[in-house]
Amino acid sequence: MDNGASSFRRFLDGEEEAFNEIMEELFRGLVFFINGYVNDVHAAEDLAIDVFADLIVHRHRYHFKVALKTYLYMLGRSRALDYIRHRKVLSFVELSEAETVADQMALEEMMLADEQKRLVHEALNQLPNELREVVHLVYFEDMTYEEASKVLKKNRKQVDNLLYRAKRELRAILRKDDDLLK
Amino acid sequence: MRDIKDCTAEVFRRSENRIKIRKQRRMQVVLYVIPLMVVVFSIAALRLPVTQDQSPDENIYTSLTEDTLFIPTSGTTWMQSIDQLEIMSQGELVCYSDPDLIKKVSQIINELMTDKTGSAIISGPTGDIGKELYGTRGDADYTTAEVEHYIRFVLQDGKSALYLLRGNKLANLPTDCVRTLTSDEANELKNLLGIKPVD
């Protein structure tokens, strides 16, 4: 599995169908990742579409030096931070809040089919942003430390430290929840 | 939430729009830049011959080749075949064809560049014209600020004898020979050539 790189090569060679494979493989994950920043599933979806459109428009900017997934998540993160800064850039279809919440839950269900993952994700939401980001990339997106460090624009050692702190805090949160359940 | 196929269609729609916009912008740039370039080049082409006539490049003398250069010998016969005298200082060229002036200048220069035995000096003391004229970097006499005056005698056969006067140093460029003049010698030569002394 090369996280879409081979499909992208085929797409560059003119096989348009290969792009659908990339979308199938990476789109929902990217929406979920961006949603972690913007906390609005529709905005996240719109931003993810923008990221993929960017990939097509500037197709030769991707040099296959990092995994396509890492590259897309790097673009996605910067788009999300940009969006948070401006909060106005894109036009969305107005939806009722209930619909938005339902979509958010649907996305989480899709991404967190595993119960254990879901529990961890809930605990994750209580963590500070940068700890949540790094855990999400490494444990939910199966990225290596190097890939995560590229997406987050940090060095390997910083990612290491963040993960250590995140695990310690997660453990404390999960233990507390466990005690409450008992 | 939208279906993945809708999202893919939206991705293609947006990318096509962006590519279209980029192409339009490129076309706009081309539409503005090409006429501008044409205008600039036309003006440059029209102006160039005029500026070339007005201020000749100081380096025109560097394009002289062995075939067109004349190396003065110990005799004075070459002086009789001088057609014109040219002085170029700071990009300004002055031509003289007055036979008396040409004779005086050529005689003085010939005397200055001839040793006691009457034969032409053919090489400088260090053999390095740069060191002779400018000194060595770090030395007290090292300078690049002096005005340079090129003195060119154009002979009847089209060849040129070429000298460089820089401060109180006179160099025969084809032979790399440099002579340090006394202030009297330098002033006499400069007066003849109409060169104003620098304050």
mmCIF file of C-alpha atoms in Angstrom:
data_model
loop_
_atom_site.group_PDB
_atom_site.id
_atom_site.type_symbol
_atom_site.label_atom_id
_atom_site.label_comp_id
_atom_site.label_asym_id
_atom_site.label_seq_id
_atom_site.Cartn_x
_atom_site.Cartn_y
_atom_site.Cartn_z
ATOM 1 C CA MET A 1 0.000 0.000 0.000
ATOM 2 C CA ASP A 2 1.538 3.304 -1.048
ATOM 3 C CA ASN A 3 -1.192 5.672 0.118
ATOM 4 C CA GLY A 4 -2.285 6.622 -3.366
ATOM 5 C CA ALA A 5 1.099 7.364 -4.931
ATOM 6 C CA SER A 6 0.806 4.680 -7.623
ATOM 7 C CA SER A 7 -2.756 5.765 -8.397
ATOM 8 C CA PHE A 8 -1.550 9.325 -8.712
ATOM 9 C CA ARG A 9 1.171 8.211 -11.118
ATOM 10 C CA ARG A 10 -1.467 6.538 -13.248
ATOM 11 C CA PHE A 11 -3.583 9.683 -13.054
ATOM 12 C CA LEU A 12 -0.609 11.722 -14.273
ATOM 13 C CA ASP A 13 -0.274 9.262 -17.139
ATOM 14 C CA GLY A 14 -3.796 10.185 -18.172
ATOM 15 C CA GLU A 15 -5.886 7.566 -16.414
ATOM 16 C CA GLU A 16 -8.651 9.680 -14.883
ATOM 17 C CA GLU A 17 -10.222 6.695 -13.121
ATOM 18 C CA ALA A 18 -7.144 6.460 -10.902
ATOM 19 C CA PHE A 19 -8.148 9.711 -9.247
ATOM 20 C CA ASN A 20 -11.370 8.094 -8.025
ATOM 21 C CA GLU A 21 -9.231 5.490 -6.267
ATOM 22 C CA ILE A 22 -7.286 8.235 -4.519
ATOM 23 C CA MET A 23 -10.528 9.879 -3.469
ATOM 24 C CA GLU A 24 -11.910 6.579 -2.168
ATOM 25 C CA GLU A 25 -8.754 5.898 -0.231
ATOM 26 C CA LEU A 26 -7.921 9.288 1.217
ATOM 27 C CA PHE A 27 -10.817 11.719 1.033
ATOM 28 C CA ARG A 28 -12.812 10.749 4.140
ATOM 29 C CA GLY A 29 -9.672 10.505 6.275
ATOM 30 C CA LEU A 30 -8.643 13.971 5.180
ATOM 31 C CA VAL A 31 -12.103 15.378 5.962
ATOM 32 C CA PHE A 32 -11.924 13.780 9.393
ATOM 33 C CA PHE A 33 -8.449 15.194 9.955
ATOM 34 C CA ILE A 34 -9.428 18.720 8.873
ATOM 35 C CA ASN A 35 -12.577 18.501 10.964
ATOM 36 C CA GLY A 36 -10.321 18.119 13.977
ATOM 37 C CA TYR A 37 -9.175 21.684 13.346
ATOM 38 C CA VAL A 38 -12.252 23.461 12.049
ATOM 39 C CA ASN A 39 -14.841 21.501 14.008
ATOM 40 C CA ASP A 40 -17.351 21.857 11.189
ATOM 41 C CA VAL A 41 -17.815 18.821 9.017
ATOM 42 C CA HIS A 42 -19.114 20.770 6.009
ATOM 43 C CA ALA A 43 -16.294 23.243 6.124
ATOM 44 C CA ALA A 44 -13.881 20.309 6.468
ATOM 45 C CA GLU A 45 -15.401 18.618 3.431
ATOM 46 C CA ASP A 46 -15.176 21.805 1.415
ATOM 47 C CA LEU A 47 -11.565 22.339 2.413
ATOM 48 C CA ALA A 48 -10.715 18.739 1.564
ATOM 49 C CA ILE A 49 -12.278 19.199 -1.898
ATOM 50 C CA ASP A 50 -10.115 22.282 -2.288
ATOM 51 C CA VAL A 51 -7.034 20.297 -1.329
ATOM 52 C CA PHE A 52 -7.768 17.645 -3.945
ATOM 53 C CA ALA A 53 -8.520 20.330 -6.544
ATOM 54 C CA ASP A 54 -5.145 21.862 -5.687
ATOM 55 C CA LEU A 55 -3.542 18.499 -6.241
ATOM 56 C CA ILE A 56 -4.953 18.423 -9.776
ATOM 57 C CA VAL A 57 -4.220 22.057 -10.636
ATOM 58 C CA HIS A 58 -0.667 21.991 -9.313
ATOM 59 C CA ARG A 59 -0.079 18.332 -10.114
ATOM 60 C CA HIS A 60 3.658 18.723 -10.699
ATOM 61 C CA ARG A 61 4.312 20.230 -7.284
ATOM 62 C CA TYR A 62 4.057 16.762 -5.780
ATOM 63 C CA HIS A 63 7.389 15.068 -6.347
ATOM 64 C CA PHE A 64 6.706 11.678 -4.728
ATOM 65 C CA LYS A 65 9.330 12.414 -2.060
ATOM 66 C CA VAL A 66 6.747 11.929 0.682
ATOM 67 C CA ALA A 67 3.684 9.695 0.682
ATOM 68 C CA LEU A 68 0.732 11.238 -1.157
ATOM 69 C CA LYS A 69 -1.274 10.963 2.034
ATOM 70 C CA THR A 70 1.341 12.968 3.956
ATOM 71 C CA TYR A 71 1.402 15.576 1.213
ATOM 72 C CA LEU A 72 -2.381 15.910 1.218
ATOM 73 C CA TYR A 73 -2.499 16.150 5.007
ATOM 74 C CA MET A 74 0.154 18.874 4.888
ATOM 75 C CA LEU A 75 -1.993 20.822 2.427
ATOM 76 C CA GLY A 76 -5.094 20.039 4.474
ATOM 77 C CA ARG A 77 -3.548 21.305 7.693
ATOM 78 C CA SER A 78 -2.430 24.557 6.155
ATOM 79 C CA ARG A 79 -5.857 25.038 4.535
ATOM 80 C CA ALA A 80 -7.549 24.345 7.865
ATOM 81 C CA LEU A 81 -5.345 26.802 9.759
ATOM 82 C CA ASP A 82 -5.976 29.364 7.042
ATOM 83 C CA TYR A 83 -9.698 28.785 7.345
ATOM 84 C CA ILE A 84 -9.607 29.182 11.120
ATOM 85 C CA ARG A 85 -7.723 32.453 10.652
ATOM 86 C CA HIS A 86 -10.223 33.891 8.201
ATOM 87 C CA ARG A 87 -13.458 32.004 8.868
ATOM 88 C CA LYS A 88 -15.002 33.442 5.758
ATOM 89 C CA VAL A 89 -13.175 32.223 2.699
ATOM 90 C CA LEU A 90 -15.531 29.629 1.312
ATOM 91 C CA SER A 91 -19.218 29.642 0.711
ATOM 92 C CA PHE A 92 -21.144 26.798 2.225
ATOM 93 C CA VAL A 93 -24.651 25.570 1.735
ATOM 94 C CA GLU A 94 -26.628 26.617 4.781
ATOM 95 C CA LEU A 95 -27.661 23.603 6.808
ATOM 96 C CA SER A 96 -29.502 23.316 10.042
ATOM 97 C CA GLU A 97 -27.404 22.632 13.108
ATOM 98 C CA ALA A 98 -29.098 19.273 13.629
ATOM 99 C CA GLU A 99 -28.050 18.212 10.149
ATOM 100 C CA THR A 100 -24.487 19.260 10.845
ATOM 101 C CA VAL A 101 -24.366 17.290 14.068
ATOM 102 C CA ALA A 102 -25.833 14.257 12.317
ATOM 103 C CA ASP A 103 -23.211 14.498 9.600
ATOM 104 C CA GLN A 104 -20.479 14.847 12.175
ATOM 105 C CA MET A 105 -21.677 11.692 13.888
ATOM 106 C CA ALA A 106 -21.940 9.871 10.587
ATOM 107 C CA LEU A 107 -18.371 10.810 9.752
ATOM 108 C CA GLU A 108 -17.117 9.672 13.132
ATOM 109 C CA GLU A 109 -18.996 6.419 12.773
ATOM 110 C CA MET A 110 -17.438 5.897 9.381
ATOM 111 C CA MET A 111 -13.939 6.647 10.570
ATOM 112 C CA LEU A 112 -14.152 5.084 14.026
ATOM 113 C CA ALA A 113 -15.870 1.795 13.427
ATOM 114 C CA ASP A 114 -13.842 0.211 16.164
ATOM 115 C CA GLU A 115 -15.357 0.834 19.663
ATOM 116 C CA GLN A 116 -11.966 1.092 21.299
ATOM 117 C CA LYS A 117 -10.891 3.681 18.744
ATOM 118 C CA ARG A 118 -14.057 5.631 19.372
ATOM 119 C CA LEU A 119 -13.403 5.731 23.136
ATOM 120 C CA VAL A 120 -9.863 6.898 22.540
ATOM 121 C CA HIS A 121 -11.109 9.514 20.100
ATOM 122 C CA GLU A 122 -13.551 10.868 22.654
ATOM 123 C CA ALA A 123 -10.736 11.110 25.145
ATOM 124 C CA LEU A 124 -8.611 12.741 22.477
ATOM 125 C CA ASN A 125 -11.067 15.613 22.162
ATOM 126 C CA GLN A 126 -10.183 16.575 25.712
ATOM 127 C CA LEU A 127 -6.503 16.972 24.841
ATOM 128 C CA PRO A 128 -4.854 20.227 23.770
ATOM 129 C CA ASN A 129 -4.798 20.702 19.994
ATOM 130 C CA GLU A 130 -1.206 19.808 19.226
ATOM 131 C CA LEU A 131 -1.344 16.615 21.293
ATOM 132 C CA ARG A 132 -4.592 15.616 19.605
ATOM 133 C CA GLU A 133 -3.109 16.223 16.148
ATOM 134 C CA VAL A 134 -0.086 14.056 16.691
ATOM 135 C CA VAL A 135 -2.036 11.147 18.200
ATOM 136 C CA HIS A 136 -4.552 11.332 15.379
ATOM 137 C CA LEU A 137 -1.875 11.165 12.690
ATOM 138 C CA VAL A 138 0.180 8.410 14.264
ATOM 139 C CA TYR A 139 -2.554 6.162 15.667
ATOM 140 C CA PHE A 140 -5.578 6.886 13.497
ATOM 141 C CA GLU A 141 -3.912 7.603 10.174
ATOM 142 C CA ASP A 142 -1.078 5.112 10.690
ATOM 143 C CA MET A 143 1.561 7.659 9.751
ATOM 144 C CA THR A 144 5.181 7.207 10.726
ATOM 145 C CA TYR A 145 6.770 9.722 13.072
ATOM 146 C CA GLU A 146 8.587 11.251 10.078
ATOM 147 C CA GLU A 147 5.367 11.657 8.122
ATOM 148 C CA ALA A 148 3.584 13.157 11.116
ATOM 149 C CA SER A 149 6.462 15.545 11.690
ATOM 150 C CA LYS A 150 6.194 16.725 8.069
ATOM 151 C CA VAL A 151 2.443 17.326 8.338
ATOM 152 C CA LEU A 152 2.812 19.188 11.637
ATOM 153 C CA LYS A 153 5.996 21.013 10.573
ATOM 154 C CA LYS A 154 7.858 19.804 13.621
ATOM 155 C CA ASN A 155 10.981 17.729 13.973
ATOM 156 C CA ARG A 156 11.083 14.080 14.867
ATOM 157 C CA LYS A 157 12.106 14.750 18.473
ATOM 158 C CA GLN A 158 9.222 17.182 19.009
ATOM 159 C CA VAL A 159 6.776 14.601 17.660
ATOM 160 C CA ASP A 160 8.289 12.063 20.049
ATOM 161 C CA ASN A 161 7.825 14.389 23.004
ATOM 162 C CA LEU A 162 4.293 15.339 22.015
ATOM 163 C CA LEU A 163 3.318 11.691 21.701
ATOM 164 C CA TYR A 164 4.808 10.886 25.097
ATOM 165 C CA ARG A 165 2.847 13.712 26.723
ATOM 166 C CA ALA A 166 -0.318 12.792 24.809
ATOM 167 C CA LYS A 167 -0.153 9.165 25.911
ATOM 168 C CA ARG A 168 0.383 10.162 29.534
ATOM 169 C CA GLU A 169 -2.588 12.530 29.485
ATOM 170 C CA LEU A 170 -4.787 10.096 27.557
ATOM 171 C CA ARG A 171 -4.048 7.385 30.074
ATOM 172 C CA ALA A 172 -5.124 9.708 32.892
ATOM 173 C CA ILE A 173 -8.343 10.682 31.072
ATOM 174 C CA LEU A 174 -9.257 7.076 30.219
ATOM 175 C CA ARG A 175 -8.549 5.965 33.789
ATOM 176 C CA LYS A 176 -10.801 8.732 35.121
ATOM 177 C CA ASP A 177 -13.616 7.727 32.708
ATOM 178 C CA ASP A 178 -13.215 4.098 33.747
ATOM 179 C CA ASP A 179 -13.528 5.048 37.414
ATOM 180 C CA LEU A 180 -16.659 7.063 36.653
ATOM 181 C CA LEU A 181 -18.203 4.100 34.808
ATOM 182 C CA LYS A 182 -17.567 1.831 37.735
ATOM 183 C CA MET B 1 -22.547 14.811 3.953
ATOM 184 C CA ARG B 2 -21.979 14.452 0.258
ATOM 185 C CA ASP B 3 -21.427 11.188 -1.525
ATOM 186 C CA ILE B 4 -17.791 10.505 -2.512
ATOM 187 C CA LYS B 5 -18.752 10.610 -6.209
ATOM 188 C CA ASP B 6 -20.274 14.058 -5.783
ATOM 189 C CA CYS B 7 -17.124 15.169 -4.010
ATOM 190 C CA THR B 8 -14.957 13.809 -6.836
ATOM 191 C CA ALA B 9 -17.107 15.620 -9.389
ATOM 192 C CA GLU B 10 -16.793 18.796 -7.322
ATOM 193 C CA VAL B 11 -12.992 18.349 -7.185
ATOM 194 C CA PHE B 12 -12.822 18.113 -10.984
ATOM 195 C CA ARG B 13 -15.206 21.041 -11.433
ATOM 196 C CA ARG B 14 -13.147 23.273 -9.144
ATOM 197 C CA SER B 15 -9.847 22.195 -10.646
ATOM 198 C CA GLU B 16 -11.131 22.882 -14.172
ATOM 199 C CA ASN B 17 -12.291 26.329 -13.096
ATOM 200 C CA ARG B 18 -8.935 27.099 -11.537
ATOM 201 C CA ILE B 19 -7.028 25.874 -14.572
ATOM 202 C CA LYS B 20 -9.266 28.050 -16.751
ATOM 203 C CA ILE B 21 -8.605 31.083 -14.540
ATOM 204 C CA ARG B 22 -4.850 30.433 -14.608
ATOM 205 C CA LYS B 23 -4.890 30.212 -18.397
ATOM 206 C CA GLN B 24 -6.842 33.468 -18.614
ATOM 207 C CA ARG B 25 -4.338 35.191 -16.327
ATOM 208 C CA ARG B 26 -1.436 33.892 -18.399
ATOM 209 C CA MET B 27 -3.094 35.152 -21.554
ATOM 210 C CA GLN B 28 -3.630 38.548 -19.953
ATOM 211 C CA VAL B 29 0.035 38.708 -19.001
ATOM 212 C CA VAL B 30 1.052 37.748 -22.540
ATOM 213 C CA LEU B 31 -1.342 40.287 -24.008
ATOM 214 C CA TYR B 32 0.105 43.072 -21.883
ATOM 215 C CA VAL B 33 3.752 42.046 -21.822
ATOM 216 C CA ILE B 34 4.364 41.313 -25.517
ATOM 217 C CA PRO B 35 3.269 44.750 -26.813
ATOM 218 C CA LEU B 36 5.210 46.353 -23.966
ATOM 219 C CA MET B 37 8.342 44.415 -24.896
ATOM 220 C CA VAL B 38 7.898 45.351 -28.560
ATOM 221 C CA VAL B 39 7.654 49.023 -27.622
ATOM 222 C CA VAL B 40 10.694 48.821 -25.307
ATOM 223 C CA PHE B 41 12.806 47.017 -27.919
ATOM 224 C CA SER B 42 11.758 49.399 -30.671
ATOM 225 C CA ILE B 43 12.728 52.392 -28.539
ATOM 226 C CA ALA B 44 15.997 50.705 -27.608
ATOM 227 C CA ALA B 45 16.732 49.879 -31.250
ATOM 228 C CA LEU B 46 16.025 53.455 -32.316
ATOM 229 C CA ARG B 47 18.080 54.957 -29.493
ATOM 230 C CA LEU B 48 21.062 52.617 -29.748
ATOM 231 C CA PRO B 49 22.726 53.972 -32.903
ATOM 232 C CA VAL B 50 22.333 57.527 -31.565
ATOM 233 C CA THR B 51 23.927 56.733 -28.205
ATOM 234 C CA GLN B 52 26.680 54.773 -29.898
ATOM 235 C CA ASP B 53 27.610 57.836 -31.942
ATOM 236 C CA GLN B 54 27.405 60.148 -28.961
ATOM 237 C CA SER B 55 29.454 58.245 -26.420
ATOM 238 C CA PRO B 56 31.691 55.541 -27.764
ATOM 239 C CA ASP B 57 32.511 52.731 -25.439
ATOM 240 C CA GLU B 58 35.771 53.253 -23.619
ATOM 241 C CA ASN B 59 36.706 49.688 -24.390
ATOM 242 C CA ILE B 60 36.690 50.088 -28.160
ATOM 243 C CA TYR B 61 40.485 50.034 -27.983
ATOM 244 C CA THR B 62 40.512 46.636 -26.368
ATOM 245 C CA SER B 63 39.076 45.260 -29.607
ATOM 246 C CA LEU B 64 42.211 46.218 -31.517
ATOM 247 C CA THR B 65 44.061 43.135 -32.667
ATOM 248 C CA GLU B 66 47.697 42.441 -33.481
ATOM 249 C CA ASP B 67 46.922 43.094 -37.131
ATOM 250 C CA THR B 68 45.613 46.579 -36.423
ATOM 251 C CA LEU B 69 48.104 47.580 -33.731
ATOM 252 C CA PHE B 70 51.364 49.274 -34.555
ATOM 253 C CA ILE B 71 54.346 48.981 -32.208
ATOM 254 C CA PRO B 72 56.482 52.122 -32.534
ATOM 255 C CA THR B 73 60.124 51.481 -33.287
ATOM 256 C CA SER B 74 63.180 53.529 -32.355
ATOM 257 C CA GLY B 75 63.032 55.587 -35.552
ATOM 258 C CA THR B 76 60.809 58.547 -36.246
ATOM 259 C CA THR B 77 59.568 57.523 -39.676
ATOM 260 C CA TRP B 78 56.320 56.160 -38.283
ATOM 261 C CA MET B 79 55.484 59.593 -36.949
ATOM 262 C CA GLN B 80 55.337 60.993 -40.460
ATOM 263 C CA SER B 81 52.596 58.637 -41.457
ATOM 264 C CA ILE B 82 50.206 59.596 -38.629
ATOM 265 C CA ASP B 83 46.850 60.658 -39.961
ATOM 266 C CA GLN B 84 44.958 61.416 -36.806
ATOM 267 C CA LEU B 85 45.309 61.674 -33.053
ATOM 268 C CA GLU B 86 42.503 60.514 -30.771
ATOM 269 C CA ILE B 87 42.217 61.144 -27.048
ATOM 270 C CA MET B 88 39.596 59.302 -25.114
ATOM 271 C CA SER B 89 38.910 60.158 -21.484
ATOM 272 C CA GLN B 90 35.935 58.944 -19.425
ATOM 273 C CA GLY B 91 34.052 57.837 -22.525
ATOM 274 C CA GLU B 92 34.586 61.102 -24.418
ATOM 275 C CA LEU B 93 36.465 60.950 -27.661
ATOM 276 C CA VAL B 94 38.329 63.959 -29.092
ATOM 277 C CA CYS B 95 40.019 63.719 -32.505
ATOM 278 C CA TYR B 96 42.829 65.953 -33.709
ATOM 279 C CA SER B 97 44.167 66.181 -37.232
ATOM 280 C CA ASP B 98 46.362 69.248 -36.802
ATOM 281 C CA PRO B 99 49.772 68.073 -38.138
ATOM 282 C CA ASP B 100 51.736 70.372 -35.777
ATOM 283 C CA LEU B 101 49.973 69.087 -32.691
ATOM 284 C CA ILE B 102 50.283 65.486 -33.852
ATOM 285 C CA LYS B 103 53.984 65.983 -34.486
ATOM 286 C CA LYS B 104 54.588 67.536 -31.059
ATOM 287 C CA VAL B 105 52.644 64.879 -29.167
ATOM 288 C CA SER B 106 54.191 62.002 -31.053
ATOM 289 C CA GLN B 107 57.678 63.393 -30.549
ATOM 290 C CA ILE B 108 57.195 63.826 -26.809
ATOM 291 C CA ILE B 109 55.719 60.368 -26.417
ATOM 292 C CA ASN B 110 58.420 58.841 -28.565
ATOM 293 C CA GLU B 111 61.116 60.479 -26.413
ATOM 294 C CA LEU B 112 59.442 59.416 -23.206
ATOM 295 C CA MET B 113 59.117 55.830 -24.317
ATOM 296 C CA THR B 114 62.632 55.539 -25.680
ATOM 297 C CA ASP B 115 65.620 54.584 -23.507
ATOM 298 C CA LYS B 116 69.014 56.301 -23.379
ATOM 299 C CA THR B 117 70.353 54.329 -26.332
ATOM 300 C CA GLY B 118 67.485 55.558 -28.471
ATOM 301 C CA SER B 119 65.658 52.230 -28.813
ATOM 302 C CA ALA B 120 62.066 51.768 -27.750
ATOM 303 C CA ILE B 121 61.454 50.374 -24.274
ATOM 304 C CA ILE B 122 59.797 47.079 -24.905
ATOM 305 C CA SER B 123 58.872 45.865 -21.439
ATOM 306 C CA GLY B 124 58.142 47.328 -18.020
ATOM 307 C CA PRO B 125 60.343 46.748 -14.965
ATOM 308 C CA THR B 126 57.999 44.156 -13.445
ATOM 309 C CA GLY B 127 56.676 42.901 -16.760
ATOM 310 C CA ASP B 128 53.142 43.335 -15.367
ATOM 311 C CA ILE B 129 51.306 46.331 -16.767
ATOM 312 C CA GLY B 130 48.586 46.092 -14.118
ATOM 313 C CA LYS B 131 51.088 46.323 -11.256
ATOM 314 C CA GLU B 132 52.953 49.107 -12.987
ATOM 315 C CA LEU B 133 49.841 51.205 -13.556
ATOM 316 C CA TYR B 134 47.771 50.518 -10.477
ATOM 317 C CA GLY B 135 50.307 49.309 -7.901
ATOM 318 C CA THR B 136 49.601 46.166 -5.911
ATOM 319 C CA ARG B 137 46.495 45.825 -3.776
ATOM 320 C CA GLY B 138 47.490 46.725 -0.233
ATOM 321 C CA ASP B 139 50.381 48.925 -1.337
ATOM 322 C CA ALA B 140 50.326 52.631 -0.486
ATOM 323 C CA ASP B 141 50.271 53.591 -4.156
ATOM 324 C CA TYR B 142 47.441 51.221 -5.047
ATOM 325 C CA THR B 143 44.594 53.169 -6.609
ATOM 326 C CA THR B 144 41.858 52.702 -9.147
ATOM 327 C CA ALA B 145 40.503 56.238 -8.868
ATOM 328 C CA GLU B 146 42.809 57.960 -11.403
ATOM 329 C CA VAL B 147 41.323 59.092 -14.724
ATOM 330 C CA GLU B 148 42.616 57.135 -17.713
ATOM 331 C CA HIS B 149 43.367 58.828 -21.032
ATOM 332 C CA TYR B 150 43.797 56.658 -24.080
ATOM 333 C CA ILE B 151 46.051 58.211 -26.739
ATOM 334 C CA ARG B 152 45.774 56.675 -30.171
ATOM 335 C CA PHE B 153 47.759 57.579 -33.265
ATOM 336 C CA VAL B 154 45.986 56.404 -36.394
ATOM 337 C CA LEU B 155 48.442 55.725 -39.182
ATOM 338 C CA GLN B 156 47.837 56.005 -42.913
ATOM 339 C CA ASP B 157 47.791 52.241 -43.357
ATOM 340 C CA GLY B 158 44.948 51.970 -40.817
ATOM 341 C CA LYS B 159 47.102 50.662 -37.978
ATOM 342 C CA SER B 160 47.158 52.303 -34.550
ATOM 343 C CA ALA B 161 49.792 53.102 -31.967
ATOM 344 C CA LEU B 162 48.086 53.022 -28.588
ATOM 345 C CA TYR B 163 49.156 54.592 -25.300
ATOM 346 C CA LEU B 164 47.537 55.029 -21.932
ATOM 347 C CA LEU B 165 48.192 58.011 -19.686
ATOM 348 C CA ARG B 166 47.143 57.457 -16.104
ATOM 349 C CA GLY B 167 48.230 59.994 -13.502
ATOM 350 C CA ASN B 168 51.938 60.357 -14.129
ATOM 351 C CA LYS B 169 52.283 56.946 -15.762
ATOM 352 C CA LEU B 170 52.440 56.460 -19.488
ATOM 353 C CA ALA B 171 51.996 52.973 -20.908
ATOM 354 C CA ASN B 172 52.556 51.613 -24.366
ATOM 355 C CA LEU B 173 49.677 49.146 -24.361
ATOM 356 C CA PRO B 174 50.758 46.698 -27.064
ATOM 357 C CA THR B 175 54.188 46.235 -25.453
ATOM 358 C CA ASP B 176 53.052 46.451 -21.805
ATOM 359 C CA CYS B 177 55.756 49.043 -21.234
ATOM 360 C CA VAL B 178 55.083 51.582 -18.465
ATOM 361 C CA ARG B 179 57.087 54.700 -17.780
ATOM 362 C CA THR B 180 56.701 56.909 -14.697
ATOM 363 C CA LEU B 181 56.878 60.528 -15.831
ATOM 364 C CA THR B 182 58.216 63.441 -13.840
ATOM 365 C CA SER B 183 55.567 66.015 -12.997
ATOM 366 C CA ASP B 184 57.052 68.356 -15.639
ATOM 367 C CA GLU B 185 56.883 65.675 -18.320
ATOM 368 C CA ALA B 186 53.339 64.724 -17.334
ATOM 369 C CA ASN B 187 52.185 68.363 -17.274
ATOM 370 C CA GLU B 188 53.744 69.099 -20.645
ATOM 371 C CA LEU B 189 52.018 66.145 -22.232
ATOM 372 C CA LYS B 190 48.685 66.923 -20.571
ATOM 373 C CA ASN B 191 48.866 70.554 -21.657
ATOM 374 C CA LEU B 192 49.463 69.501 -25.220
ATOM 375 C CA LEU B 193 46.571 67.062 -25.133
ATOM 376 C CA GLY B 194 44.282 69.602 -23.489
ATOM 377 C CA ILE B 195 43.823 67.466 -20.417
ATOM 378 C CA LYS B 196 42.871 69.503 -17.375
ATOM 379 C CA PRO B 197 44.804 68.591 -14.229
ATOM 380 C CA VAL B 198 42.638 66.864 -11.581
ATOM 381 C CA ASP B 199 42.383 68.720 -8.251
#
